[in-house]
XYZ file of C-alpha atoms in Angstrom:
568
model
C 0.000 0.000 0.000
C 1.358 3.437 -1.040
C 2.195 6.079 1.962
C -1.070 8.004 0.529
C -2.884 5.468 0.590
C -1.744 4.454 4.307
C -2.391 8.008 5.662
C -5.916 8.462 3.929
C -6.783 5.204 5.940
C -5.107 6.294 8.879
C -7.223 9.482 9.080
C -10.408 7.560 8.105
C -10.445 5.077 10.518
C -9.073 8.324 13.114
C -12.580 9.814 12.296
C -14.939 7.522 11.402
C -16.527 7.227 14.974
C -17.490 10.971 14.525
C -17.825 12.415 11.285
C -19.568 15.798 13.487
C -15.865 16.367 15.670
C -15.368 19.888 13.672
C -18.516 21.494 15.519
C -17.062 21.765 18.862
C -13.325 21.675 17.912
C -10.593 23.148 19.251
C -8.459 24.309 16.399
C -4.914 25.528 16.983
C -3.961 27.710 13.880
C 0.032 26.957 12.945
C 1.891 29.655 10.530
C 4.372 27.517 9.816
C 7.613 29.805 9.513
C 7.147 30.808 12.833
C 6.279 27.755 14.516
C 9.205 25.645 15.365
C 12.808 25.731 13.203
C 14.357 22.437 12.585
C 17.186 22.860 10.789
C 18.207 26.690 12.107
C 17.916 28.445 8.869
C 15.782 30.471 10.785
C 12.545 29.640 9.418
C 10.027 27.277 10.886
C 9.233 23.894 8.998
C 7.437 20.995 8.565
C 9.785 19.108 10.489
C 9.430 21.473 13.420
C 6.039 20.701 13.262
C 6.346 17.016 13.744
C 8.762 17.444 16.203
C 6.045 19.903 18.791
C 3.579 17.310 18.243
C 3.804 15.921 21.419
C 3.299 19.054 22.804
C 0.392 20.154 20.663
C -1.515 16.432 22.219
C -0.394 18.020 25.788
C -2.233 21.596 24.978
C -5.305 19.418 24.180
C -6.541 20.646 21.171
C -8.382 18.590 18.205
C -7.324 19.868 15.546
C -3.996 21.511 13.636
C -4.624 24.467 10.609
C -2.106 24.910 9.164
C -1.434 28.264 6.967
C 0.298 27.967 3.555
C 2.618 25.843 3.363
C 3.146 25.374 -0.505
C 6.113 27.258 -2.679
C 6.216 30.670 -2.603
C 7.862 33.937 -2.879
C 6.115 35.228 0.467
C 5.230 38.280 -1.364
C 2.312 37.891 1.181
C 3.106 35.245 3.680
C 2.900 32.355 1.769
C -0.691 33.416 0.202
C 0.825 33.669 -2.971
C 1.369 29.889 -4.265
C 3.671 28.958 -7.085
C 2.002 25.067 -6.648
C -1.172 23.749 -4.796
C 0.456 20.471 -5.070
C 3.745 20.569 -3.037
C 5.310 21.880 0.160
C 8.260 24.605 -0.203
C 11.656 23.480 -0.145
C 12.638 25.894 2.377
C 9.869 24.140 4.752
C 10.359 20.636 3.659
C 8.859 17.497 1.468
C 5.684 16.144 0.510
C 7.193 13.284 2.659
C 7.911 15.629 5.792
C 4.422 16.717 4.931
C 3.375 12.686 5.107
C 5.267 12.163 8.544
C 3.468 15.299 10.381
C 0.105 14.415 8.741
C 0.636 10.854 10.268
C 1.928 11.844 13.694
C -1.033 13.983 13.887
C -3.511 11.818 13.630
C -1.451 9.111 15.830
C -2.160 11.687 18.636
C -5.388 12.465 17.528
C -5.292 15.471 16.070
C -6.701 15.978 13.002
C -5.397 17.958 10.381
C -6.732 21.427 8.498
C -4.633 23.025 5.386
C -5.267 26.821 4.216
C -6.365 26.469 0.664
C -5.710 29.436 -1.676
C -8.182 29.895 -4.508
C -9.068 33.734 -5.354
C -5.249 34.015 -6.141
C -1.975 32.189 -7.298
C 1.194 33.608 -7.121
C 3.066 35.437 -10.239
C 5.359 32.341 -10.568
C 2.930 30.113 -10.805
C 3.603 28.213 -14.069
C -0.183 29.385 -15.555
C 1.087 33.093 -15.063
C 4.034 32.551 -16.681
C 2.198 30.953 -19.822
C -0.246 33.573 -19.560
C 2.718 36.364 -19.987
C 4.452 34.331 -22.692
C 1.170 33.833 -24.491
C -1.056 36.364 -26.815
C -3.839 38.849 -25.935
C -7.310 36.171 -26.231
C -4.985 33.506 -25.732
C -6.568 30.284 -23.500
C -3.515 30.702 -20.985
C -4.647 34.443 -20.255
C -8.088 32.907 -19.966
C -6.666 31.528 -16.650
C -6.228 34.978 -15.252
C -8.415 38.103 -15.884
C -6.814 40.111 -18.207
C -8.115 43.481 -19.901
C -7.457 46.109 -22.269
C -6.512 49.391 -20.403
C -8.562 53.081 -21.173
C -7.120 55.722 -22.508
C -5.683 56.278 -26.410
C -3.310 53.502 -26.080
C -4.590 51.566 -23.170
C -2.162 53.456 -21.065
C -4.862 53.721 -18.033
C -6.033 50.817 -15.760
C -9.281 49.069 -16.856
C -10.728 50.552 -13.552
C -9.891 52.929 -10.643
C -10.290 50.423 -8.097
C -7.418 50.039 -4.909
C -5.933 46.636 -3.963
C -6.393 45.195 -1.115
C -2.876 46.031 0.329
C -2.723 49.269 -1.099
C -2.287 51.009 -4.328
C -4.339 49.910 -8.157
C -5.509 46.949 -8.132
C -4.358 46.760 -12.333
C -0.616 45.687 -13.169
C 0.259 46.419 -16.950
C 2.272 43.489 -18.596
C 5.124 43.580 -21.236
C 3.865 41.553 -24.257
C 6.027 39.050 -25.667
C 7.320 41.106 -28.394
C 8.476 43.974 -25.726
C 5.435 46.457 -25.863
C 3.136 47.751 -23.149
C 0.403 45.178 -23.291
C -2.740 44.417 -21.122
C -3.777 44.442 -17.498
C -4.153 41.686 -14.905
C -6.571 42.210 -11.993
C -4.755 41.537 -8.849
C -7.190 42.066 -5.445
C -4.150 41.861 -3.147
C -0.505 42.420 -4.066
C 0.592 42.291 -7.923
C 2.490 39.224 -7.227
C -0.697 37.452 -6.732
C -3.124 37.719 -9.853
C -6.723 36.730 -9.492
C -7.812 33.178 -11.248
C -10.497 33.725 -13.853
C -13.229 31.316 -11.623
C -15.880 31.189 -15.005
C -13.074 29.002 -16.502
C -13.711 25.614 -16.379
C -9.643 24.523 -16.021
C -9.803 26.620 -12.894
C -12.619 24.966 -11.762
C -11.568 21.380 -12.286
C -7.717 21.661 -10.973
C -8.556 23.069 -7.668
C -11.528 19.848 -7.211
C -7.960 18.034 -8.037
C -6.196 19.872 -5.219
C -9.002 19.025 -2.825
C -8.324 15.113 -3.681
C -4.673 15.619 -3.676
C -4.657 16.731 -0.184
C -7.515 14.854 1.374
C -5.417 11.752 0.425
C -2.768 12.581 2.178
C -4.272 12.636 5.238
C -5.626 16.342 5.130
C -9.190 16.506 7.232
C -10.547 19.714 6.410
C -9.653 23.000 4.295
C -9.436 26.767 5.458
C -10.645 28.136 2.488
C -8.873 31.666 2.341
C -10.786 35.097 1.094
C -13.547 32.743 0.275
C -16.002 35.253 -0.916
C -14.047 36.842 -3.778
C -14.003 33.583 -5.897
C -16.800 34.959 -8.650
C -16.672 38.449 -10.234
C -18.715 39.611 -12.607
C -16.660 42.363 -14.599
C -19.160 43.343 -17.329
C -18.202 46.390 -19.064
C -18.604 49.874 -17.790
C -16.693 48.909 -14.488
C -18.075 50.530 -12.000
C -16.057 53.595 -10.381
C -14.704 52.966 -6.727
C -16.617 56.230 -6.133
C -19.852 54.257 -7.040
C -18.796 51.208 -5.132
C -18.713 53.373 -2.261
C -22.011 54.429 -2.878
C -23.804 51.184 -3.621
C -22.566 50.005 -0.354
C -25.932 50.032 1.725
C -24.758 47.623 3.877
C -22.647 48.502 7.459
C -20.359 45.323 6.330
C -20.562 44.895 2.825
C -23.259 44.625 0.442
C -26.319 42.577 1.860
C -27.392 42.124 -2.140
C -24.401 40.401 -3.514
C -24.314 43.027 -6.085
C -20.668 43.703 -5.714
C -18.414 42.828 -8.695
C -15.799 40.415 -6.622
C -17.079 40.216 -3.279
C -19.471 37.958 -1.999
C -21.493 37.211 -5.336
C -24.346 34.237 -5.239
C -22.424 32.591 -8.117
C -18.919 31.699 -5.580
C -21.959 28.819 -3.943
C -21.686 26.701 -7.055
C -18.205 26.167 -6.732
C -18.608 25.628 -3.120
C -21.412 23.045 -3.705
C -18.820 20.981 -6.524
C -16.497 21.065 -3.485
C -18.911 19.276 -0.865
C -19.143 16.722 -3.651
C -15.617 16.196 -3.613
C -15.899 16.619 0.530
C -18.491 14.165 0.300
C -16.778 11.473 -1.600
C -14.603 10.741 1.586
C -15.481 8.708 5.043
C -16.003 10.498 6.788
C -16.192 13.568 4.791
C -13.953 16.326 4.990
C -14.610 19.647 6.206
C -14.189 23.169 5.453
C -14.434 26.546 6.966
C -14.952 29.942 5.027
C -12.706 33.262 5.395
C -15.959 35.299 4.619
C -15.340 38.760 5.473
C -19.730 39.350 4.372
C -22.660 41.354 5.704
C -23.791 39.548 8.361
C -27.054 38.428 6.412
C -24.969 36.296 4.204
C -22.793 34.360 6.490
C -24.773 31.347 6.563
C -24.518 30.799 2.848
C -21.202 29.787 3.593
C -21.738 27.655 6.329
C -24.120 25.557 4.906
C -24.092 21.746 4.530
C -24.379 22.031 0.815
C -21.364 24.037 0.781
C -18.287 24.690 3.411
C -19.670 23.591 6.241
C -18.449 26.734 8.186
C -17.808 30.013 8.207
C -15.744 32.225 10.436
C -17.426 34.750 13.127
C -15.038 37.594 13.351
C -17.856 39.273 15.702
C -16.139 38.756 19.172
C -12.852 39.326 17.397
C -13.602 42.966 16.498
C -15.716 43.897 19.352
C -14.683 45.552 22.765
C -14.123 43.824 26.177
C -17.555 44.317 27.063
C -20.392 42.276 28.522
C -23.195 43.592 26.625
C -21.311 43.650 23.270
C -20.333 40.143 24.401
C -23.683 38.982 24.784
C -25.264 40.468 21.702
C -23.041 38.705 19.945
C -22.618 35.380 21.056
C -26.753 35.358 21.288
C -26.980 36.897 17.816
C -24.765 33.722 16.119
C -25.841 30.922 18.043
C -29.176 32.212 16.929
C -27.782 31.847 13.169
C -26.371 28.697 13.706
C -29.356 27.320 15.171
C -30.937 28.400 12.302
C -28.815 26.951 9.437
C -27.771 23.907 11.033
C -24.139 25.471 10.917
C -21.697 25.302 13.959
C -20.810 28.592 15.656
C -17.483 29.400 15.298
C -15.522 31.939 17.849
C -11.687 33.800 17.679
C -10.038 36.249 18.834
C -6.639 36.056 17.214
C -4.867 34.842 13.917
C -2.111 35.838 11.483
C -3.754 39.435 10.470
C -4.777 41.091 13.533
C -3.371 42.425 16.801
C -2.933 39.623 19.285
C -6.340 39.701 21.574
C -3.830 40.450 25.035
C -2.669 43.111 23.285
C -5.773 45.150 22.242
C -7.395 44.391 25.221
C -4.594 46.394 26.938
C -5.026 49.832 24.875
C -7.740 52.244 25.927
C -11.075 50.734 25.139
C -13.470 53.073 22.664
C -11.170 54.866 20.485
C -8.405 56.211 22.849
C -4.983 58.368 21.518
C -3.887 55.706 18.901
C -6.231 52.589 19.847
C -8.293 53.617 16.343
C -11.246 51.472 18.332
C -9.243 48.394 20.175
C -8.190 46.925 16.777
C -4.625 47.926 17.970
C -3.287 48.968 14.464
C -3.419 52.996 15.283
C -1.695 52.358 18.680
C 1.106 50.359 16.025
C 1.293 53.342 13.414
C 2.210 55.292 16.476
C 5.237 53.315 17.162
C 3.744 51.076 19.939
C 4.398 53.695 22.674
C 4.847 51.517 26.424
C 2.676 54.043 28.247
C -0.208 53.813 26.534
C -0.728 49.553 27.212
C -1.231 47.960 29.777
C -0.203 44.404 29.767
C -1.218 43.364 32.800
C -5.112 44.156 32.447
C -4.482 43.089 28.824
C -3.553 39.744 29.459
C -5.933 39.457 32.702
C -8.954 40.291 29.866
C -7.329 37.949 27.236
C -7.036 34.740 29.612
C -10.579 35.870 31.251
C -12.162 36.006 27.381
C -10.473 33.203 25.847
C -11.910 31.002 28.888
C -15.539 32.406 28.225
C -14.889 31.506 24.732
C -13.533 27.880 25.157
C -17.114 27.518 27.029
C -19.354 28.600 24.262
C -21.034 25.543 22.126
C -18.952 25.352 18.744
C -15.745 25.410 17.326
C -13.014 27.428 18.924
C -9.777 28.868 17.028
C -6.386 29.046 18.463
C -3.724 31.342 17.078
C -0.010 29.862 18.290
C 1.006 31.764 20.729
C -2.038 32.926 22.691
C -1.766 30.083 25.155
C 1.531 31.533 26.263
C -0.330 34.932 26.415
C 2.109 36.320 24.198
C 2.220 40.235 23.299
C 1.758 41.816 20.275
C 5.898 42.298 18.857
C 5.074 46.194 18.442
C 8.509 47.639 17.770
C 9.732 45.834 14.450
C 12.456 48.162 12.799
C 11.113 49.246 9.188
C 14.371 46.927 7.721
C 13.240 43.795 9.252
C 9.298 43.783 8.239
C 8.202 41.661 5.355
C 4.444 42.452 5.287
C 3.490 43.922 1.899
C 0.547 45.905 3.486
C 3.624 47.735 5.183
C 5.322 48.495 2.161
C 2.569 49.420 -0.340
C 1.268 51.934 2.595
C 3.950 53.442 4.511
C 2.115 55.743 7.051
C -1.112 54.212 6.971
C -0.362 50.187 7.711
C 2.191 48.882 10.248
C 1.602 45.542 8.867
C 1.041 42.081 10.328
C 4.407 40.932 11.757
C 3.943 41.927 14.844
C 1.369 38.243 14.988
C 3.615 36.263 13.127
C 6.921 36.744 15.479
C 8.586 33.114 15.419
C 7.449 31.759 18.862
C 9.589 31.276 22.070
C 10.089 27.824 23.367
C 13.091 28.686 25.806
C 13.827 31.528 28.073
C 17.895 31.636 26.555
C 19.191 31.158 23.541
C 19.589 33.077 20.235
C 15.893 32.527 19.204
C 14.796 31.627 22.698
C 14.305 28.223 21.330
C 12.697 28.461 18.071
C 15.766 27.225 16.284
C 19.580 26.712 16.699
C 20.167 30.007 14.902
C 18.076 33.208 14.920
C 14.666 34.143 13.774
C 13.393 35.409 10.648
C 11.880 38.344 12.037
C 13.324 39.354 15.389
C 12.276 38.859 19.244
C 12.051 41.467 21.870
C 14.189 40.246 25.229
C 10.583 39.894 26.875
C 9.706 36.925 24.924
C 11.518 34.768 26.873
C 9.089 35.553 30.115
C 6.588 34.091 27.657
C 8.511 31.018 27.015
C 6.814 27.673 27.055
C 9.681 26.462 29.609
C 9.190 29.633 31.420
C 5.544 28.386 31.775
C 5.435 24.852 31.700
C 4.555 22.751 34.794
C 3.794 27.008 36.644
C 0.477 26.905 38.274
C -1.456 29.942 37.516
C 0.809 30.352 33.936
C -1.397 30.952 31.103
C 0.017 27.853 29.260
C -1.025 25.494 31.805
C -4.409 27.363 32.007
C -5.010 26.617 28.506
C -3.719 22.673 29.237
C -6.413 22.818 31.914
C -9.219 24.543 29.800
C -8.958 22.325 27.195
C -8.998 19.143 28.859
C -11.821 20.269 30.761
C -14.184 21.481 27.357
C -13.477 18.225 26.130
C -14.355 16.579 28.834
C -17.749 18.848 29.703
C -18.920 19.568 25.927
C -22.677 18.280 25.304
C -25.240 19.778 23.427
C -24.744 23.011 21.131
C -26.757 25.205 22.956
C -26.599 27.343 26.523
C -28.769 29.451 28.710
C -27.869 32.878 29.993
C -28.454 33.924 33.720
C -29.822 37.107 35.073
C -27.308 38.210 37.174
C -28.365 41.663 38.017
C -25.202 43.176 37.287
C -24.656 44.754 33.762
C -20.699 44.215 34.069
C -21.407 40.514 34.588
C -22.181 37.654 32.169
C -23.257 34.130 33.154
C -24.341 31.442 31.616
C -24.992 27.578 32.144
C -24.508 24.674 29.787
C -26.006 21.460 29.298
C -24.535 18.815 32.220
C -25.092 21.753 34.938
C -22.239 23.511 34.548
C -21.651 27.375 34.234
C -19.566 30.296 33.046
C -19.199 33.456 34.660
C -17.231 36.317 33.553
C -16.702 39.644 35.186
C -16.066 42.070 32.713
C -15.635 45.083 35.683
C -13.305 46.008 37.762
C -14.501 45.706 40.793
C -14.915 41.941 42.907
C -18.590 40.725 42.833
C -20.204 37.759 44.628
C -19.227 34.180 43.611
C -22.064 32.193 42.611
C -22.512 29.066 44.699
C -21.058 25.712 43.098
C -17.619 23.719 42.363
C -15.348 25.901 40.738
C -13.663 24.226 38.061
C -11.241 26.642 36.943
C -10.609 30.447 37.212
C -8.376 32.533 34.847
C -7.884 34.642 38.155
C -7.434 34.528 41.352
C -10.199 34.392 43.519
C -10.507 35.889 46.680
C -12.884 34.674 49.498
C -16.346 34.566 47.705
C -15.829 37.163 45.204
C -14.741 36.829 41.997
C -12.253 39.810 40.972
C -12.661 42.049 37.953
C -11.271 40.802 34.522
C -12.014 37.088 35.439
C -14.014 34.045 34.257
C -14.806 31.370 36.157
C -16.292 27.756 35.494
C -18.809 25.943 38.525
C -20.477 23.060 38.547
């Protein structure tokens, strides 16, 4: 039997018992190159990977997602993929890949890759037909291409900005050395949009989905997963009129939009549950959907990805009432759709959560809301967080989260309660959103800091050598041999959590409790037990029961300010 072969049984016969284990998961997100370094080249690998396992089945968590792996420039972090099909060099083999998948799943965890579709990469070997080819060529077909405007289609077919900054048109050099056409690139240049109405396109990426299902893959992460479809008819619309057809408060409820969130992007979705379908038990999926909230369920339903992220708690304030609307608000949806609810507060492209809950709440000096990203423009000045009360709200929110009914993301890291990296020197940062708009993004390295594993050493542990983007001194009081084994440490608060959900998870559903008190929320699952989280500052009464586990201290009855608490 071929190694495939072995590791597609291997998962299936992992699974089988419970084809439903995504909708109460707890997924830890990995971005590879700043996970664990084998080899000290300074960039985390595959290898590393494998080699944390054991401490990945001691967190407790039930599944891995991974973010790209797959060859690329990093022009964007690995989101711009020269092949679907393979692992980078600089992070390994399709055969490393085969070793983690299968030490995964021998410590049952299953396994979740990021999945790339609105975009490839410029060195993808379609783009580089497509450049060698001619204008209504079938390799160009793969891409969008278009004439420019003006007298000798010197102007971009539209006005519209990318994503990271600047047009979102790059003019090619024909073959024979003239200005030629333009390709339509959402993000950065380097990573051109695939022409979705072409059948090729279609077809190859239900080929990927095999390809990595095979090989032991369990689910997909199906990146900017509402962009897929565009409908480009000609006039293109102005940005100016974009802006004004935008009746929605986060996006447009309509689907009118020529690239985001269009009705057409469920037909692919619905060939890939097929394809999801075909395998026992079937694989799943979860949708980057970034739609008005009316639309989310589209997404999520069981003709089509399964799931859809809920950036909701991520974006809102540490607040009880905001909290509550929320959570009741999507549970409500879920219920609804017969989707799973799925919470985070932290991932690769946003300030980490003990961070942001640190800066001012409501829009303070540079907090631009409690997103964190004005507080990094300003050049992450030291008086302005507080990472005490920051990390006291992270550990007491991330506990109220692990609590909720549905699936709960990770980002690596955040069960060390590890700080936002806000003082990168311009030199060192890769993050094209940096680059393209100098004064106006900071960028997302600060997230994506290669993680500390030791208290010494020249990458506190990450790898024999140093780091590809560097550590502040104060990582190593984050260290996971700092914390490991520390009662009261936020790692082994997470160990506890974790165990614990697993171990107390029932029914989807819970019921909130009057509590009287506007700064407190409180509510009780299925198997009598309940969460309680003060989101004041000031001690209130303990409610009568066992208490499980507290991401504070508790003192004498009362349970402090900034704390959640589980009872039974």
């Amino acid at each position: 039997m071929s190694t495939t072969a072995t590791l597609a049984t291997l998962s299936d016969s992992n699974l089988a018992a419970d084809p439903n284990w995504w909708r109460q998961a707890s997924v830890y997100q990995i971005y590879p190159r700043s996970f664990s370094d084998s080899n000290g080249d300074g960039l985390g690998d595959i290898k590393g990977i494998t080699a944390k396992v054991p401490y990945l089945k001691e967190l407790g968590i039930d599944a891995v997602w991974l973010s790209p792996f797959y060859p690329s420039a990093l022009a964007d972090g690995g989101y711009d993929v020269d092949d679907y099909r393979d692992v980078d060099p600089k992070l390994g083999t399709l055969e490393d890949f085969a070793e983690m998948s299968a030490a995964l799943h021998d410590a049952g965890i299953k396994l979740i890759a990021d999945i790339v579709p609105n975009h490839s990469s410029d060195r993808h070997e379609w783009f580089k037909e497509a450049l060698a080819a001619p204008k209504g060529s079938a390799a160009r077909e793969r891409y969008i291409f278009r004439d420019g405007l003006g007298k000798n289609g010197e102007l971009p077919p539209s006005d519209w900005d990318s994503v990271f900054g600047g047009p979102a048109w790059e003019r090619i050099t024909e073959p024979d050395g003239t200005p030629g056409q333009w390709y339509l690139h959402i993000f950065a240049k380097e990573q051109p949009d695939l022409n979705w109405a072409n059948r090729e396109i279609r077809d190859d990426f239900l080929k990927t989905l095999r390809f990595w299902s095979d090989r032991g893959v369990d689910g997909f992460r199906v990146d900017v997963a509402h962009a897929l479809t565009k409908d480009l008819t000609e006039p293109l619309l102005s940005k100016t009129e974009l802006t004004e057809a935008n009746t929605g408060t986060d996006g447009f409820p309509d689907g009118s939009h020529p690239f985001w969130d269009r009705d057409e992007v469920h037909e692919i979705y619905a060939e890939w549950r097929e394809v999801f379908n075909e395998y026992n038990p079937p694989r799943t999926a979860v949708a980057e959907a970034w739609v008005h909230a009316t639309r989310r369920a589209r997404y999520a339903s069981p003709q089509g990805l399964g799931q859809a992220f809920n950036f909701d708690l991520l974006q809102a304030d540490f607040d009880a009432g905001e909290f509550q609307e929320i959570i009741t608000r999507n549970l409500a949806e879920a219920t609804a759709t017969g989707a799973s609810s799925t919470w985070v507060f932290s991932n690769h492209d946003v300030v980490r959560h003990a961070t942001r809950y640190g800066l001012p709440m409501g829009g303070g000096v540079h907090a631009k809301g409690q997103d964190g990203k004005g507080w990094l423009l300003a050049g992450a000045p030291a008086e302005e967080l507080d990472t005490e009360l920051g990390l006291r709200r992270a550990r007491a929110a991330s506990l109220l989260m692990l609590a909720l009914p549905g699936s709960a993301y990770l980002y690596q890291g955040e069960e060390l309660g590890l700080q936002e990296v806000g003082q990168i020197p311009d030199s060192e940062r890769q993050d094209p959103a940096f680059f393209r708009n100098k004064g106006v993004e900071i960028g997302r390295d600060g997230c994506r800091v290669p993680l500390p594993w030791a208290t010494e050493g020249a990458s506190f542990g990450f790898g024999a050598g140093d780091a590809h983007l560097p550590q502040p001194e104060w990582f190593s009081r984050y260290a996971v041999d700092a914390q490991d084994g520390v009662e009261g440490s936020t790692l082994e608060l997470y160990r506890r959590a974790l165990k614990l959900r697993r171990e107390l998870q029932t029914a989807e559903e819970l019921e909130w409790v009057e509590t009287g008190n506007s700064q407190v929320l409180q509510f009780s699952r299925p198997g009598g037990w309940q969460s309680v989280t003060n989101f004041g500052a000031e001690p209130v009464e303990l409610p009568a029961g066992e208490v499980l586990l507290s991401s504070g201290p508790l003192a004498a009855g009362k349970l402090l300010g900034n704390t959640t608490v589980w009872l039974r």
